[in-house]
Coordinates of C-alpha atoms and ligand atoms in Angstrom, one line a residue:
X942 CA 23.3 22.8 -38.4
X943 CA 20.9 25.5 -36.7
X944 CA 21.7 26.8 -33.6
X945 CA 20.3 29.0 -31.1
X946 CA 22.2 32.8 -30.7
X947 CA 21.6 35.2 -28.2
X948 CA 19.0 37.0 -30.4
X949 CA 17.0 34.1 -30.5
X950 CA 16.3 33.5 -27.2
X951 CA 16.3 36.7 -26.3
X952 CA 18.6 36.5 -23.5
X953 CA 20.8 39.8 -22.2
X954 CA 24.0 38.1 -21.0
X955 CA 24.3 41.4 -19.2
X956 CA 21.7 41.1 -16.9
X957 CA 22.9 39.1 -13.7
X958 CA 21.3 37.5 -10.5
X959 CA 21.9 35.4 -7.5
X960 CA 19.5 32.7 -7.0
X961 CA 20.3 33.4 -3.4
X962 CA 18.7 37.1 -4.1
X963 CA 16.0 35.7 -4.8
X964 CA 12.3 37.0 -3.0
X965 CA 8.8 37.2 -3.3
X966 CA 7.8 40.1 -6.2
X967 CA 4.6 40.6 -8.2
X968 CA 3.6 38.5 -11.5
X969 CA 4.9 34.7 -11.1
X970 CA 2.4 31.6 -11.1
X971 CA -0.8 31.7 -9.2
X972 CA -1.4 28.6 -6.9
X973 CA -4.3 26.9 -5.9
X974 CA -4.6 28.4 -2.8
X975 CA -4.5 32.3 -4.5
X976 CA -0.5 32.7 -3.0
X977 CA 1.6 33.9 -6.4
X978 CA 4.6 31.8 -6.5
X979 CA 7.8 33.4 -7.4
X980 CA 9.7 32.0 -11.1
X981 CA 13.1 33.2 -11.9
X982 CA 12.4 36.3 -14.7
X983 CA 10.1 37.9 -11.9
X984 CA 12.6 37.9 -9.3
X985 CA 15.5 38.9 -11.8
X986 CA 13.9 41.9 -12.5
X987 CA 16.2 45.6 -12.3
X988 CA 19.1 43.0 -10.6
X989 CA 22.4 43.1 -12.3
X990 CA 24.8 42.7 -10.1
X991 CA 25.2 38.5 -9.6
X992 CA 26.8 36.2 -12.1
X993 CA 23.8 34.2 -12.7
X994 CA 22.1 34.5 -16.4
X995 CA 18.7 33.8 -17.0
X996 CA 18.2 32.4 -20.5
X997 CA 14.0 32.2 -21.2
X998 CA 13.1 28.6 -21.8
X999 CA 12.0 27.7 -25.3
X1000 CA 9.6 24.9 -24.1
X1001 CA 6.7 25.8 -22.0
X1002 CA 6.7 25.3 -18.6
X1003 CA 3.6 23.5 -18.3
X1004 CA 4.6 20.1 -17.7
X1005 CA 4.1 17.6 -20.7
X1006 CA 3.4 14.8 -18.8
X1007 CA -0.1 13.7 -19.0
X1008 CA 0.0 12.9 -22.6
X1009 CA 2.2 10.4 -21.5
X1010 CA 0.5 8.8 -19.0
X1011 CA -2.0 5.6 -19.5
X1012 CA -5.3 7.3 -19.2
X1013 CA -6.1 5.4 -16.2
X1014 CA -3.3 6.3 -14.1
X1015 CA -4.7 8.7 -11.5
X1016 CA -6.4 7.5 -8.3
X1017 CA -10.2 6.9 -9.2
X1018 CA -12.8 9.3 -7.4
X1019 CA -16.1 8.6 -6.7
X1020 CA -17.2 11.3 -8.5
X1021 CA -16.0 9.8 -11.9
X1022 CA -18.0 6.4 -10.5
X1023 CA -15.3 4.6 -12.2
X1024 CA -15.5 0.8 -11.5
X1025 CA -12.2 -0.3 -11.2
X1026 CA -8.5 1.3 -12.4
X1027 CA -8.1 -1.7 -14.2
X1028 CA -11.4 -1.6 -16.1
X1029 CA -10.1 -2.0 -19.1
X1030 CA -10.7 -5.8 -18.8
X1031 CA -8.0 -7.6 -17.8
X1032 CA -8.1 -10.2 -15.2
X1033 CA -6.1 -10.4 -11.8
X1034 CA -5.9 -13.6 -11.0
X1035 CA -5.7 -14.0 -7.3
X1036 CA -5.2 -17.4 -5.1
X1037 CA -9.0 -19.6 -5.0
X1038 CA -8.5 -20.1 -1.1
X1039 CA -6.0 -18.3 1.7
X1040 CA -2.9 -20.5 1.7
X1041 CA -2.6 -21.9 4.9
X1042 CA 0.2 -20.5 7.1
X1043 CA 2.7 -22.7 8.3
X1044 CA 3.1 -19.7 11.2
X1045 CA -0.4 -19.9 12.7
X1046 CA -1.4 -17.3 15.4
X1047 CA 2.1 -15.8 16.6
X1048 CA 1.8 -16.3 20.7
X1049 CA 3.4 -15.2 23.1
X1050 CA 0.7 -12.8 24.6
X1051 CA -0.9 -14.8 27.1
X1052 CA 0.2 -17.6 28.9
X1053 CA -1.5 -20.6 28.1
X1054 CA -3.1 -21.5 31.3
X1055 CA -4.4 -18.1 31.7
X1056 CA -6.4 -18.1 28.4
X1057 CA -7.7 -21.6 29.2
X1058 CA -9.8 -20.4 32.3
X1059 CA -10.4 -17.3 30.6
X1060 CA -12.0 -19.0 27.8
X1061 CA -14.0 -21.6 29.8
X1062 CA -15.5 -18.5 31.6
X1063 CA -15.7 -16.2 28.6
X1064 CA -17.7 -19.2 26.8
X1065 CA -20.4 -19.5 30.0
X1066 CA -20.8 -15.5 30.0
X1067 CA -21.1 -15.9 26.2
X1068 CA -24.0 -19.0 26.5
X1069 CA -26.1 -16.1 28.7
X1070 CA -25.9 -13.2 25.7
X1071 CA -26.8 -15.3 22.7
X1072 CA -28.5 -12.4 21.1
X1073 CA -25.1 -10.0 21.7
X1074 CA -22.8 -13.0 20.6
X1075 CA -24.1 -13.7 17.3
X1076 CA -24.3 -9.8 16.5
X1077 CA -20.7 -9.8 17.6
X1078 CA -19.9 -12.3 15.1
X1079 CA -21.7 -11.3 12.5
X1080 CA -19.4 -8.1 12.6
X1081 CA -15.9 -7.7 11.1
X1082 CA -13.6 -5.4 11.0
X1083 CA -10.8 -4.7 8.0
X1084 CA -7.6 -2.3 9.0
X1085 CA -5.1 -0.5 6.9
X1086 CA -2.2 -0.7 8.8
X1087 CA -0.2 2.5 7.7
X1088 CA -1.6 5.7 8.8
X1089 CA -4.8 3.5 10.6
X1090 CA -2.7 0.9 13.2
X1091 CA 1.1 2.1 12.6
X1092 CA 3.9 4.7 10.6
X1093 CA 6.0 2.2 9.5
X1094 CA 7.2 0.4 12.5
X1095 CA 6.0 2.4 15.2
X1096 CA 2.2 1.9 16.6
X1097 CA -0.1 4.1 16.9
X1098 CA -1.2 3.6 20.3
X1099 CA -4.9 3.9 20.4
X1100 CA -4.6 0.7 17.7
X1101 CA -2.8 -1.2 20.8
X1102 CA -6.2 -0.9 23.1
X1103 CA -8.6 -1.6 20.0
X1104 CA -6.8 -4.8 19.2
X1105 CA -6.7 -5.9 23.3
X1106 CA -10.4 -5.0 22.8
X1107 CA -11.2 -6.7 19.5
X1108 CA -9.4 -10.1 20.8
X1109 CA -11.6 -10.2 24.1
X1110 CA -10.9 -7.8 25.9
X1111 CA -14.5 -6.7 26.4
X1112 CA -17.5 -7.9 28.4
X1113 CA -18.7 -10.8 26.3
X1114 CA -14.4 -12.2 26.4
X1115 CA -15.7 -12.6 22.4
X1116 CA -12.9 -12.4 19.4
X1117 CA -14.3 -9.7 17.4
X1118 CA -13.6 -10.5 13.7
X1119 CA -10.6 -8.5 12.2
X1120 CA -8.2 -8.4 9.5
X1121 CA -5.3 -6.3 8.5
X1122 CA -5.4 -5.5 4.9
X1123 CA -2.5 -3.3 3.7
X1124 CA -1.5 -2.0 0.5
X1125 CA 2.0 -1.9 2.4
X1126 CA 4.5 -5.1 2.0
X1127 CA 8.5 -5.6 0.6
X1128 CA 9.0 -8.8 3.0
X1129 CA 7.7 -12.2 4.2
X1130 CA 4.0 -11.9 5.8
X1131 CA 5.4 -14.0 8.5
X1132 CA 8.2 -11.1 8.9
X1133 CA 5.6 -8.2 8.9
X1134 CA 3.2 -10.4 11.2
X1135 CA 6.0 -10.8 14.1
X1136 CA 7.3 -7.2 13.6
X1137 CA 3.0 -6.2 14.0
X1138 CA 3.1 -8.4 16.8
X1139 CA 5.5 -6.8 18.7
X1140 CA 4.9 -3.1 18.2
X1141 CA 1.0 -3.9 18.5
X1142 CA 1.3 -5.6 21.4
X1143 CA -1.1 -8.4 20.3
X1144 CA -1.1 -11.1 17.8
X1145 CA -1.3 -11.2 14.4
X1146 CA -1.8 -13.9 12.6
X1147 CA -0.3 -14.6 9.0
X1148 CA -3.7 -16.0 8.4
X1149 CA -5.3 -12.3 9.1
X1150 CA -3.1 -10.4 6.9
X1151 CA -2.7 -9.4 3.6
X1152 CA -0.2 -7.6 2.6
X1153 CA -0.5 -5.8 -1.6
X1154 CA 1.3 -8.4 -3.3
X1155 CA -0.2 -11.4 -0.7
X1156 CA -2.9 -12.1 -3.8
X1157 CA -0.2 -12.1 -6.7
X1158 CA 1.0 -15.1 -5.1
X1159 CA -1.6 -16.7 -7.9
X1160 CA 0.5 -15.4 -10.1
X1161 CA 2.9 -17.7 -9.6
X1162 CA 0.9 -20.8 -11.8
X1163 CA 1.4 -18.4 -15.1
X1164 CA 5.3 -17.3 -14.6
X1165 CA 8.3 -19.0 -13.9
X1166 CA 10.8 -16.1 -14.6
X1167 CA 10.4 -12.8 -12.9
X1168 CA 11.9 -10.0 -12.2
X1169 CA 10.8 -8.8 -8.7
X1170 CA 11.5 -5.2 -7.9
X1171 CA 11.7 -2.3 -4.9
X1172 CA 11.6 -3.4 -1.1
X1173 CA 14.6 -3.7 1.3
X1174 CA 17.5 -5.5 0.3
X1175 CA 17.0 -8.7 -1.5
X1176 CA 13.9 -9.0 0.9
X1177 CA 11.4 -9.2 -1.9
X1178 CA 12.9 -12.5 -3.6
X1179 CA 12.4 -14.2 -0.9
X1180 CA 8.7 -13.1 -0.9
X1181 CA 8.3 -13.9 -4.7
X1182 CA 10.2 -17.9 -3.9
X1183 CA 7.5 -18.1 -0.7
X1184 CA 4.7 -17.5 -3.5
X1185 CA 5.8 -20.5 -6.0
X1186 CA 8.0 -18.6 -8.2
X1187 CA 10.9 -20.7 -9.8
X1188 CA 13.2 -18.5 -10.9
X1189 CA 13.7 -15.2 -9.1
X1190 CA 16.1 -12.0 -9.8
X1191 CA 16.1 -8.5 -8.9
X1192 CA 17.8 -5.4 -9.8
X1193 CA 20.7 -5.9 -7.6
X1194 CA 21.2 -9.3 -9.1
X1195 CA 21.5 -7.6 -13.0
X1196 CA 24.5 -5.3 -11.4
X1197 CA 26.2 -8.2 -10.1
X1198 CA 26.0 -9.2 -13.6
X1199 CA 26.9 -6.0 -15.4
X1200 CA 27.0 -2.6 -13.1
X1201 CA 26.6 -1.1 -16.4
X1202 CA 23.3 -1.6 -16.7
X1203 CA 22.6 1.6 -14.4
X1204 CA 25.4 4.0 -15.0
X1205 CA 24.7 5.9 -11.9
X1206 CA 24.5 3.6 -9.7
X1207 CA 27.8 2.7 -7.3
X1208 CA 27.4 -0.9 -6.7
X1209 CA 28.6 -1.8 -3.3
X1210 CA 30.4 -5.2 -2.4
X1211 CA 28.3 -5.8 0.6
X1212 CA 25.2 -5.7 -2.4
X1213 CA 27.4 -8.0 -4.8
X1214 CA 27.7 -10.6 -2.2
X1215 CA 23.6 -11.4 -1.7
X1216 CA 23.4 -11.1 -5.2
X1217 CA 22.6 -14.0 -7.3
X1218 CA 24.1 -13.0 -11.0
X1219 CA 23.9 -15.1 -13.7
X1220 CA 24.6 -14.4 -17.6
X1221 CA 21.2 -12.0 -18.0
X1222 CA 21.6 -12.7 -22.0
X1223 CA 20.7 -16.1 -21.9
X1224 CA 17.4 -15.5 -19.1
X1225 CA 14.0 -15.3 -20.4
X1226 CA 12.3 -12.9 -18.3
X1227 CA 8.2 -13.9 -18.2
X1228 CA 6.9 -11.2 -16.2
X1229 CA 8.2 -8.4 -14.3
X1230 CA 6.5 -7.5 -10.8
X1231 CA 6.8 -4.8 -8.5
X1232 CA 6.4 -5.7 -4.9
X1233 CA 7.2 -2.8 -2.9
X1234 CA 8.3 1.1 -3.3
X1235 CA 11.3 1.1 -5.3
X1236 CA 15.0 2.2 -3.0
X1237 CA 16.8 3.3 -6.4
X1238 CA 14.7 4.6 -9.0
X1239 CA 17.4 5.2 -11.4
X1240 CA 18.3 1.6 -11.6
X1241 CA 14.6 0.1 -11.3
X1242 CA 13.4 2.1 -13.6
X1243 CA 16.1 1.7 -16.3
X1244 CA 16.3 -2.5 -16.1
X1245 CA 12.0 -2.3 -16.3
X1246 CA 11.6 -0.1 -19.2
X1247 CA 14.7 -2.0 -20.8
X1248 CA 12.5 -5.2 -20.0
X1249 CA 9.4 -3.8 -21.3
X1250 CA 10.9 -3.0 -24.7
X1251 CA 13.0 -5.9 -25.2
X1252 CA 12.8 -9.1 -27.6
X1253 CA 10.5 -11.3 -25.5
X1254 CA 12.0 -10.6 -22.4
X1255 CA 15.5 -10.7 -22.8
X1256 CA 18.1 -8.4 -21.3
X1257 CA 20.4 -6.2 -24.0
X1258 CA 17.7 -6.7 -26.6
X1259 CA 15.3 -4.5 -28.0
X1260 CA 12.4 -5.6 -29.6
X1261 CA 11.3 -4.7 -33.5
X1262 CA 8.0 -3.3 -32.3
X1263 CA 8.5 -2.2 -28.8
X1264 CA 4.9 -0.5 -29.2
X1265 CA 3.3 -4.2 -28.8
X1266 CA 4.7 -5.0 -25.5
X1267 CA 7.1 -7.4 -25.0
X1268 CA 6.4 -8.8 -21.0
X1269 CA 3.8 -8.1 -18.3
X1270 CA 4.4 -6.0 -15.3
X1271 CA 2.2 -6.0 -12.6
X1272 CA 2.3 -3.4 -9.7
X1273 CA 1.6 -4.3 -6.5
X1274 CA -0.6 -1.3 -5.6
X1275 CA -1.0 1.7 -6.8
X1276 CA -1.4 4.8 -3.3
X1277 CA 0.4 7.9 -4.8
X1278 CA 1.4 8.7 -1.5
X1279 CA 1.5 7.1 2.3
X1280 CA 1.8 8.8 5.7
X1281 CA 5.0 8.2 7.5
X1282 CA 7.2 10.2 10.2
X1283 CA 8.2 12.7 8.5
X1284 CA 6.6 16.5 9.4
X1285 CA 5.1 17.3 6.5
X1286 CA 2.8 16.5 3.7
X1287 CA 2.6 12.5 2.9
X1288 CA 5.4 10.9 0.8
X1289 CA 5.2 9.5 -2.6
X1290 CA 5.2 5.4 -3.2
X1291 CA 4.3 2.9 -6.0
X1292 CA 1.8 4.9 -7.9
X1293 CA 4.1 7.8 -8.5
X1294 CA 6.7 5.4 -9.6
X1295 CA 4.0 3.7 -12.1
X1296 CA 2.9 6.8 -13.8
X1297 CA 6.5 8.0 -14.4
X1298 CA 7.4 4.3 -16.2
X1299 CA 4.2 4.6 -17.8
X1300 CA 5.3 7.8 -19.1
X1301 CA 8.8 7.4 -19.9
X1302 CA 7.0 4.5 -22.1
X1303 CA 4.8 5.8 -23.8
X1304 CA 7.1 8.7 -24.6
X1305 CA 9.7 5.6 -26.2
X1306 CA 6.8 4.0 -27.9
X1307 CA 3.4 6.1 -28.5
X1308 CA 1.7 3.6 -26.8
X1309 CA -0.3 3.2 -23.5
X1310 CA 1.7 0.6 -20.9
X1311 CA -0.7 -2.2 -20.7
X1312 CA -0.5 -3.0 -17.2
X1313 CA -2.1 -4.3 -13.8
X1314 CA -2.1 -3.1 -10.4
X1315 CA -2.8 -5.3 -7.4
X1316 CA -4.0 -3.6 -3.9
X1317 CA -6.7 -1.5 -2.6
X1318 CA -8.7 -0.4 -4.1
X1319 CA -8.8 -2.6 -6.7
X1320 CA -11.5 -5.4 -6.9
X1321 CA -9.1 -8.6 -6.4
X1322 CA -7.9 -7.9 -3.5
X1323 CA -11.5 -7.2 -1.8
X1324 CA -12.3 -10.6 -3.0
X1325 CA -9.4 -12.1 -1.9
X1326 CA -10.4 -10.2 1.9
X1327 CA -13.6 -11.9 1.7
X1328 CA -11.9 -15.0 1.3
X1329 CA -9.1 -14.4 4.3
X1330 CA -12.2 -13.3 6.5
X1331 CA -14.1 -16.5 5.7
X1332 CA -11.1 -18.7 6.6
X1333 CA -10.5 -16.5 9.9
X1334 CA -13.9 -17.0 10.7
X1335 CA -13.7 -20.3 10.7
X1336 CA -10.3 -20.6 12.6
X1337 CA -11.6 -18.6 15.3
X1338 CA -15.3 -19.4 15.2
X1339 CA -15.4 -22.2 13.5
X1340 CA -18.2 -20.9 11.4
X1341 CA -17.0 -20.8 7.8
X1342 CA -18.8 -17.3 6.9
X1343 CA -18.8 -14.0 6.0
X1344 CA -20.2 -11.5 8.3
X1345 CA -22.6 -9.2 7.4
X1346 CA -21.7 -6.1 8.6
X1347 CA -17.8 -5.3 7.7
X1348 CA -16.3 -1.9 8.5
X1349 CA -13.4 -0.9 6.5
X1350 CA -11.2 1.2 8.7
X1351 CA -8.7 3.6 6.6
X1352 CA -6.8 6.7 6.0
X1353 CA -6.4 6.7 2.1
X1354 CA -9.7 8.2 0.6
X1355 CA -8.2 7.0 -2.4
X1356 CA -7.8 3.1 -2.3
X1357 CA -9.3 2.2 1.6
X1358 CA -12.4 4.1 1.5
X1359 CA -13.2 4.4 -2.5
X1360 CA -12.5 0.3 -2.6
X1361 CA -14.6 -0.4 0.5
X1362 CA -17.3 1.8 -0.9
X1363 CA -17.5 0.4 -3.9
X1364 CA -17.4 -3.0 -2.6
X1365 CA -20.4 -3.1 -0.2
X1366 CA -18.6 -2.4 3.1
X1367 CA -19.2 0.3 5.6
X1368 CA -16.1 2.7 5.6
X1369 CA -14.5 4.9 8.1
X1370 CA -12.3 7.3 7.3
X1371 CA -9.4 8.7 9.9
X1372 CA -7.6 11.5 10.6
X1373 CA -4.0 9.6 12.0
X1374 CA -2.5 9.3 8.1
X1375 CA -3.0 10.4 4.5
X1376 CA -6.7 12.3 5.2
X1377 CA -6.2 15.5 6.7
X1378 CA -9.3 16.9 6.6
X1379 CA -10.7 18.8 9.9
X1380 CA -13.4 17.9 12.3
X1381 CA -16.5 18.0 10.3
X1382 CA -14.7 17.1 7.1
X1383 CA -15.4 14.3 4.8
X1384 CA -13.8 13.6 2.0
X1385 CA -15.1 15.2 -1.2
X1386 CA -14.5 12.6 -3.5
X1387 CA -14.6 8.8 -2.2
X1388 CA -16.8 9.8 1.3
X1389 CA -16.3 7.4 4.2
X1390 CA -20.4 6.1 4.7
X1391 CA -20.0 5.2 8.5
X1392 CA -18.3 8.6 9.4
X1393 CA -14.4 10.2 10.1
X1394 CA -12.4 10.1 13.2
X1395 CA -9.8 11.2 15.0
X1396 CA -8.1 7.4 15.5
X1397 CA -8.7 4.1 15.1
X1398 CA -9.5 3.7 18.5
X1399 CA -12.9 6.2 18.3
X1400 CA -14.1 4.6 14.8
X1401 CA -13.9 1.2 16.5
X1402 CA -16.0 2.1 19.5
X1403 CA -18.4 4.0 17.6
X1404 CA -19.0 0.7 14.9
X1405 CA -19.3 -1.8 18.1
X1406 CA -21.9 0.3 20.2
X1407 CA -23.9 0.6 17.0
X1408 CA -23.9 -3.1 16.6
X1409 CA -23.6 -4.1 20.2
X1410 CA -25.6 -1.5 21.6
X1411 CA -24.7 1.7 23.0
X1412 CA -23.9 -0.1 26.8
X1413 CA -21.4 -2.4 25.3
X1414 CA -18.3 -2.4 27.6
X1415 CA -15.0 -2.5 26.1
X1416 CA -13.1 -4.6 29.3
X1417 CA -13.4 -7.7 30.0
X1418 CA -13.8 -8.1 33.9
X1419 CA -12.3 -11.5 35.0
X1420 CA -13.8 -11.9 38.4
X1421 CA -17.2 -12.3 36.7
X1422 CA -18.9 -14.9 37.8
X1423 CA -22.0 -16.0 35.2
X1424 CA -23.8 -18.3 37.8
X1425 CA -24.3 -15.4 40.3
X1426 CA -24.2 -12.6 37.4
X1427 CA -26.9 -14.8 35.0
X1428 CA -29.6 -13.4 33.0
X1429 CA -29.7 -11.3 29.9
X1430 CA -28.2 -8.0 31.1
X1431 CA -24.6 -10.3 31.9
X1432 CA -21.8 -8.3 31.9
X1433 CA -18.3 -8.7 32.3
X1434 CA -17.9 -5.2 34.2
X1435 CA -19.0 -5.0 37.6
Ligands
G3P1658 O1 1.0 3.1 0.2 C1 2.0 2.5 0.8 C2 1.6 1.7 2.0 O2 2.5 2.1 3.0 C3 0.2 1.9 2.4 O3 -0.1 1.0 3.4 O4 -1.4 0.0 5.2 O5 -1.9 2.3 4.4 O6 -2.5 0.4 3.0 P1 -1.6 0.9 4.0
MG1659 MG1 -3.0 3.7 5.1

């Protein structure tokens, strides 16, 4: 059997280094940005006295990656004008009409008396400013929620005043259309709507907010079986049952069965006791989806490719000709990375996951990973906004209508701004999340068309004095009173 020798790799076993030795020196890689980075033979050089050996590499160093990767993988650009990362023709089916919530508009704001007078004299201020009122309605605002209204689960504050703002707090006392549309999610809408409302400090209705996997709900009339993976916990099953799906598993619940299954993994009894194990053999998986950003990508990762190349679906088999596909996995977006707390660059999510199954596949096959990913910016789920914003409209207008004259609010170039682009709205772009770009900065590739700012709060304003005129006044004044303050130029403010 050949192996290598010392001569064939060229390695001198008596040359020696500490990686702790190691610094700066000339040659290396040059990055983007012109700086050299250092690799290993250029900092060895003339150093013999560590116990380190460096043995050159007999693969390149170039990473091999992209060949594996389905050719539509990386985020879309404007530039490329490509229509849609799934435009390879398959369909996302996504639910005809919202599903109406059985949590309505979570309360708890205002009490109940207040917002009675409040609303009897809003709606007399509002009778003297027709013109202002039906431009007001005839607007409508969509928000990401990461990086735009919150990091994770704290607010961003200027968000706190638009919202006040958008749900009358301004001179007409007029709701301002609004939803939130995330490409976050890994629990319950009703869950992330409460949680919104309280760090938000207004409500947030379920019937305002969709979360990236809110549309795959539809998927629920084609699959009985899935496997539903990443999110907190055994959150995510919960989600799936909430959608229509029969029978639901997750990860957790193949370890109960067999901790096997991921050899790495230590399986703790605290996980074994939510789990819901049954004998995985006899299971006919239909479909696998991926709700939220997987917490073990080891495991995930092993029990979806072994899913992808089993015999129709069942676990502990492998299919004669892996290469045709065996199930459907759906993702539930596809952001390569998402702001959060921590001081530095943005961290990786769904799409990074994505592209290293789809590698891994077509590495064990030679085939592309036919698959579908939900979320921004993908068409479905703009449609499926449209829809939520007619329904809202109609709940708090009771005008069932589009507006004319959406903005998208967003920090992701990538999926907000390139998917409200593309699908008619007006974008703006901000600089609280993923987009770091400085003041006078667009973004190169997907180009917000309204403008960039610093916070949500800023892009707001500058949308409603466009449409509302430049006076507009963001506070509602309560001891208006229209009889003595009639005529066109009414206002709230005194
Ligand atoms: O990409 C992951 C998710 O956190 C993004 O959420 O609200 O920015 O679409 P959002
Ligand atoms: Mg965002």
């Amino acid at each position: 059997m050949p192996r290598f020798d010392d001569s064939d790799i060229g390695a001198d076993l008596t040359q020696t280094r500490s990686p702790r030795d190691a610094r700066p020196s000339v040659g290396g890689i040059t990055a983007s940005d012109g700086t050299t980075l250092p690799i290993p033979a250029d900092l060895h050089h003339g150093r013999r006295e560590s116990e380190v050996v460096e043995v050159p590499a007999t693969r390149s160093s170039i990473s091999d990656a992209s060949q594996y990767m389905h050719n539509l993988s990386l985020n879309p650009s404007m530039r490329e004008k490509r229509g849609s990362r799934n435009s390879f023709g398959i369909s996302l089916p996504i639910p005809r009409s919202p599903r109406p919530s059985r949590l309505s508009i979570v309360s708890g704001i205002d009490s109940a008396k207040a917002a009675v007078s409040r609303e009897l004299l809003a709606s007399q201020v509002q009778d003297m400013a027709k013109e202002k009122v039906a431009a007001a309605k005839n607007m409508a605002f969509a928000f990401d929620i990461d990086g735009v209204l919150a990091h994770g689960n704290q607010a961003i504050l200027e968000a706190r005043e638009v919202l006040k703002m958008l749900n009358g707090d301004n001179e007409l006392g007029i709701k301002i259309p609004h939803i939130l549309l995330t490409n976050g999610g890994g629990k319950t809408e009703e869950e992330r709507c409460q949680q919104l409302t309280e760090i938000l400090e207004s409500p947030i209705s379920v019937d305002q907010f969709i979360q990236s996997h809110t549309p795959m709900q539809a998927l629920s009339e084609y699959y009985e079986t899935v496997l539903v993976v990443g999110g907190e916990g055994f959150k995510c099953r919960g989600v799936a049952q909430n959608y229509g799906f029969k029978h639901v598993y997750t990860p957790k619940d193949v370890l109960a069965w067999d901790a096997e299954a991921s050899p790495w993994r230590n399986f703790s009894d605290a996980e074994r006791a939510d789990a819901h194990p049954v004998d995985f053999k006899r299971v006919k998986f239909d479909a696998i989806l991926v709700f939220a950003d997987s917490r073990d990508y080891a495991t995930d990762m092993q029990l979806i490719i072994d899913l992808l190349l089993s015999e129709d679906g069942y676990f502990g088999t492998r299919s004669k000709n892996p290469e045709s596909g065996s199930i459907p996995i759906y993702f539930s977006q596809g952001d390569m990375v998402m702001p959060t707390q921590f001081k530095g660059p943005p961290r990786m999510t769904q799409g990074a996951f994505r592209i290293a199954i789809e590698a891994i596949y077509k590495a064990q096959t030679g085939t592309d990973l036919e698959r579908v990913v939900y979320g921004k910016p993908e068409l479905a789920t703009y449609k499926y906004a449209d829809e939520v914003l007619k329904a809202w409209m109609e709940q708090i207008h009771n005008e069932n209508r589009l507006p004319q004259n959406v903005y998208m609010i967003g920090d992701n170039p990538a999926s907000d701004i390139i998917g409200g682009n593309m699908y008619g709205w007006n974008t703006c772009l901000v600089r609280t999340g993923v987009f770091q770009g400085g003041p006078g900065e667009n973004d190169p590739n997907s180009p917000a068309s309204f403008g960039v700012f610093d916070n949500v709060l800023q892009a707001v304003q500058a949308v409603v004095r466009k449409e509302l005129g430049k006076e507009f006044k963001f506070k509602w004044n309560e001891k208006i009173n229209p009889v003595l303050h009639g005529g066109d130029s009414l206002s709230a403010v005194e």
